[in-house]
Amino acid sequence: MRLHGCMTRIMIIVGSVRPGRVGLSVAEWVRDRIQETLHGDGSGGGDAASLDLVDLAELNLPFLDEPHHPVKKAYTKPHTVAWSERVSAADAVVLISPEYNHSYSPALKNALDFLYTEWAHKPVAVVSYGGASAGTRGAAALAPVLASVGLVKVAANPEINFIGTKMVDGVFQGDDKLAGTVAAMTRMLVETSEALKPLR
Ligand SMILES: Cc1cc2nc3c(=O)[nH]c(=O)nc-3n(C[C@H](O)[C@H](O)[C@H](O)COP(=O)(O)O)c2cc1C
């Protein structure tokens, strides 16, 4: 199934910010697979601007430093206003989620906590990775947080186990099976985004 001409704007958020992380390479691989699903062979039939890769290391948000609950949107800091505008522009979200001590990353929690209504009624998928458990304990811990801000989790959530064995010279090596799950995830994000549009 190809989704040519699709204008769903998908934001991909890299949840790991530490030096030596694998998360950015995982995110780039996932981004390329989403691109293929959205635009077929990538020969120009689609709109690359529909994908926004957010590297939280680059975004460099401080720990939540706003005095008011984000539901009020009474933001006092330029970095919050910029983050709000960027998330508002997205129709769907993909979280690239490492597992740290059986949970998800503090950088992801911080980035989520900064905003509130900007997340609402948007589909979300979690690409989790780790050791034997493929980061699924982290993804499970993340689920109630996503629900609390109104993100709607789709059914296809790619899981990558033994991540260290899938890196060659710092580059993540995904396989066809994983690519198939990312394609299913992409289709669900697009369909669910369309279904939720009247609520946004
Ligand atoms: C602080 C810390 C805690 C970790 N805890 C877990 C864990 O609970 N389960 C797991 O499967 N891997 C765990 N790992 C291993 C990570 O899966 C692995 O280091 C992975 O590369 C982390 O993603 P990143 O490189 O993008 O930060 C942990 C790694 C770190 C640095």
XYZ file of C-alpha atoms and ligand atoms in Angstrom:
231
model
C 0.000 0.000 0.000
C 1.398 3.349 -0.996
C 0.307 6.620 0.455
C 1.294 8.967 -2.353
C 0.304 12.563 -1.919
C -0.241 12.059 1.778
C 0.180 15.260 3.746
C 0.259 13.791 7.231
C 3.054 15.528 9.085
C 4.862 12.976 11.214
C 7.199 14.065 13.999
C 9.896 11.580 15.036
C 11.393 12.268 18.464
C 14.764 10.814 19.456
C 14.446 9.971 23.156
C 18.129 9.453 23.869
C 20.442 12.445 24.349
C 23.604 10.848 25.735
C 26.992 10.788 23.948
C 27.482 7.478 22.146
C 23.738 6.857 21.870
C 22.335 4.558 19.231
C 18.947 6.284 19.252
C 19.729 8.845 16.554
C 20.767 6.147 14.072
C 17.660 4.090 14.915
C 15.550 7.209 14.320
C 17.201 7.897 10.953
C 16.555 4.315 9.829
C 12.919 4.528 10.955
C 12.543 7.908 9.219
C 13.787 6.433 5.931
C 11.358 3.505 6.185
C 8.452 5.882 6.907
C 9.522 7.946 3.901
C 9.433 4.839 1.701
C 5.991 3.897 2.961
C 4.599 7.381 2.450
C 6.147 7.978 -0.943
C 6.847 4.590 -2.471
C 10.283 4.477 -4.046
C 11.291 7.947 -2.890
C 11.705 9.167 -6.473
C 10.013 12.455 -5.852
C 6.393 11.405 -5.674
C 5.927 12.771 -2.204
C 6.651 15.593 0.152
C 9.718 15.088 2.338
C 8.668 18.037 4.471
C 5.986 15.836 6.018
C 8.643 14.296 8.291
C 10.196 16.245 11.158
C 13.047 14.504 13.001
C 13.442 16.030 16.452
C 16.753 15.337 18.151
C 16.170 16.168 21.813
C 19.939 16.548 22.260
C 19.896 19.318 19.676
C 16.654 20.831 20.969
C 18.352 21.024 24.355
C 15.307 21.821 26.480
C 16.167 22.528 30.126
C 14.331 20.605 32.837
C 10.764 21.928 32.819
C 11.136 25.562 33.852
C 7.671 27.021 33.260
C 5.748 28.415 36.257
C 2.284 27.498 34.940
C 0.647 24.217 33.979
C 1.005 23.872 30.192
C -2.767 23.551 29.763
C -2.874 27.338 30.268
C -0.401 27.910 27.429
C 0.948 30.855 29.423
C 4.473 30.150 28.321
C 7.228 32.425 29.576
C 10.284 31.000 27.829
C 11.223 31.207 24.123
C 12.254 27.545 24.077
C 8.741 26.545 25.247
C 7.056 28.709 22.622
C 9.282 27.224 19.909
C 8.630 23.656 21.112
C 4.880 24.363 21.269
C 4.850 25.656 17.681
C 6.856 22.709 16.412
C 4.641 20.092 18.064
C 1.477 21.946 17.016
C 2.586 21.571 13.399
C 2.656 17.763 13.672
C -0.277 15.450 12.917
C 1.279 12.284 14.323
C 4.182 11.370 16.585
C 6.777 8.574 16.680
C 8.840 8.197 19.840
C 12.224 6.492 19.536
C 12.437 5.109 23.050
C 15.480 3.569 24.756
C 14.975 1.523 27.919
C 16.812 2.789 30.978
C 16.411 0.771 34.184
C 13.155 -0.797 33.044
C 11.614 2.528 32.110
C 11.807 5.177 29.376
C 14.200 8.104 29.139
C 13.983 11.240 31.296
C 14.535 13.376 28.192
C 11.315 12.041 26.664
C 9.336 12.673 29.851
C 10.659 16.223 30.067
C 9.828 16.980 26.426
C 6.309 15.590 26.896
C 5.691 17.442 30.170
C 6.554 20.827 28.652
C 3.300 20.838 26.623
C -0.240 19.570 26.979
C -2.950 20.450 24.453
C -0.378 20.397 21.645
C -0.279 16.576 21.958
C -4.031 16.010 22.151
C -5.889 13.907 19.593
C -2.748 12.919 17.733
C -1.770 9.329 17.060
C 1.506 8.129 18.537
C 3.689 5.055 18.048
C 6.608 3.936 20.175
C 9.709 2.394 18.613
C 11.326 0.741 21.623
C 14.753 -0.808 21.829
C 17.015 -2.386 24.422
C 18.373 -5.803 25.356
C 16.393 -9.044 25.577
C 13.146 -7.212 26.377
C 13.434 -4.853 23.360
C 12.663 -1.859 25.542
C 9.088 -3.021 26.037
C 9.144 -2.329 29.785
C 10.012 1.263 28.986
C 7.250 1.426 26.388
C 4.755 0.023 28.920
C 5.762 2.682 31.439
C 5.354 5.344 28.777
C 1.800 4.324 27.810
C -0.098 6.026 30.693
C 1.929 9.209 30.189
C 0.935 9.336 26.526
C -2.710 8.751 27.410
C -2.652 11.519 30.012
C -1.719 14.145 27.418
C -4.260 12.870 24.906
C -1.931 11.065 22.533
C -3.613 8.012 21.025
C -1.361 4.967 20.718
C -1.706 2.889 17.560
C -1.445 -0.915 17.570
C 1.806 -1.314 15.612
C 4.781 -0.397 17.780
C 8.139 -1.676 16.482
C 10.298 -3.432 19.095
C 14.054 -3.908 18.643
C 15.818 -6.388 20.898
C 19.577 -6.855 21.438
C 20.176 -3.422 19.963
C 23.946 -3.626 20.503
C 24.232 -6.514 18.034
C 22.447 -4.524 15.333
C 24.915 -1.645 15.151
C 27.750 -1.649 12.591
C 30.201 1.267 12.794
C 27.597 3.291 14.649
C 24.867 2.672 12.082
C 21.705 0.752 12.936
C 21.027 -2.271 10.724
C 17.307 -2.965 10.531
C 15.876 -5.975 8.734
C 12.865 -6.550 6.460
C 10.681 -7.789 9.314
C 11.207 -4.592 11.254
C 10.670 -2.534 8.101
C 7.312 -4.295 7.696
C 6.273 -3.281 11.205
C 7.368 0.316 10.569
C 5.282 0.318 7.374
C 2.235 -0.954 9.304
C 2.884 1.687 11.964
C 3.037 4.403 9.306
C -0.257 3.370 7.753
C -1.935 3.313 11.173
C -0.561 6.758 12.021
C -1.920 8.193 8.769
C -5.326 6.527 9.113
C -5.697 7.453 12.779
C -4.547 11.001 12.111
C -7.331 11.353 9.532
C -9.899 9.878 11.928
C -8.874 12.212 14.757
C -8.632 15.355 12.624
C -12.140 16.614 13.509
C -11.118 16.611 17.180
C -7.940 18.651 16.664
C 21.386 4.118 32.308
C 21.117 2.919 31.450
C 20.186 2.004 31.842
C 19.886 0.888 31.035
N 18.905 0.040 31.413
C 18.473 -0.911 30.530
C 17.333 -1.691 30.822
O 16.684 -1.560 31.847
N 16.945 -2.604 29.904
C 17.612 -2.790 28.717
O 17.199 -3.612 27.918
N 18.723 -2.067 28.430
C 19.147 -1.132 29.299
N 20.261 -0.366 29.016
C 21.006 -0.664 27.805
C 20.423 0.144 26.645
O 19.398 -0.607 26.036
C 21.498 0.455 25.611
O 22.584 1.105 26.240
C 20.976 1.347 24.509
O 22.016 1.591 23.601
C 20.458 2.668 25.074
O 19.987 3.516 24.052
P 20.841 4.812 23.588
O 22.211 4.290 23.186
O 20.093 5.359 22.439
O 20.913 5.728 24.758
C 20.578 0.719 29.822
C 21.536 1.675 29.425
C 21.785 2.761 30.215
C 22.786 3.785 29.751
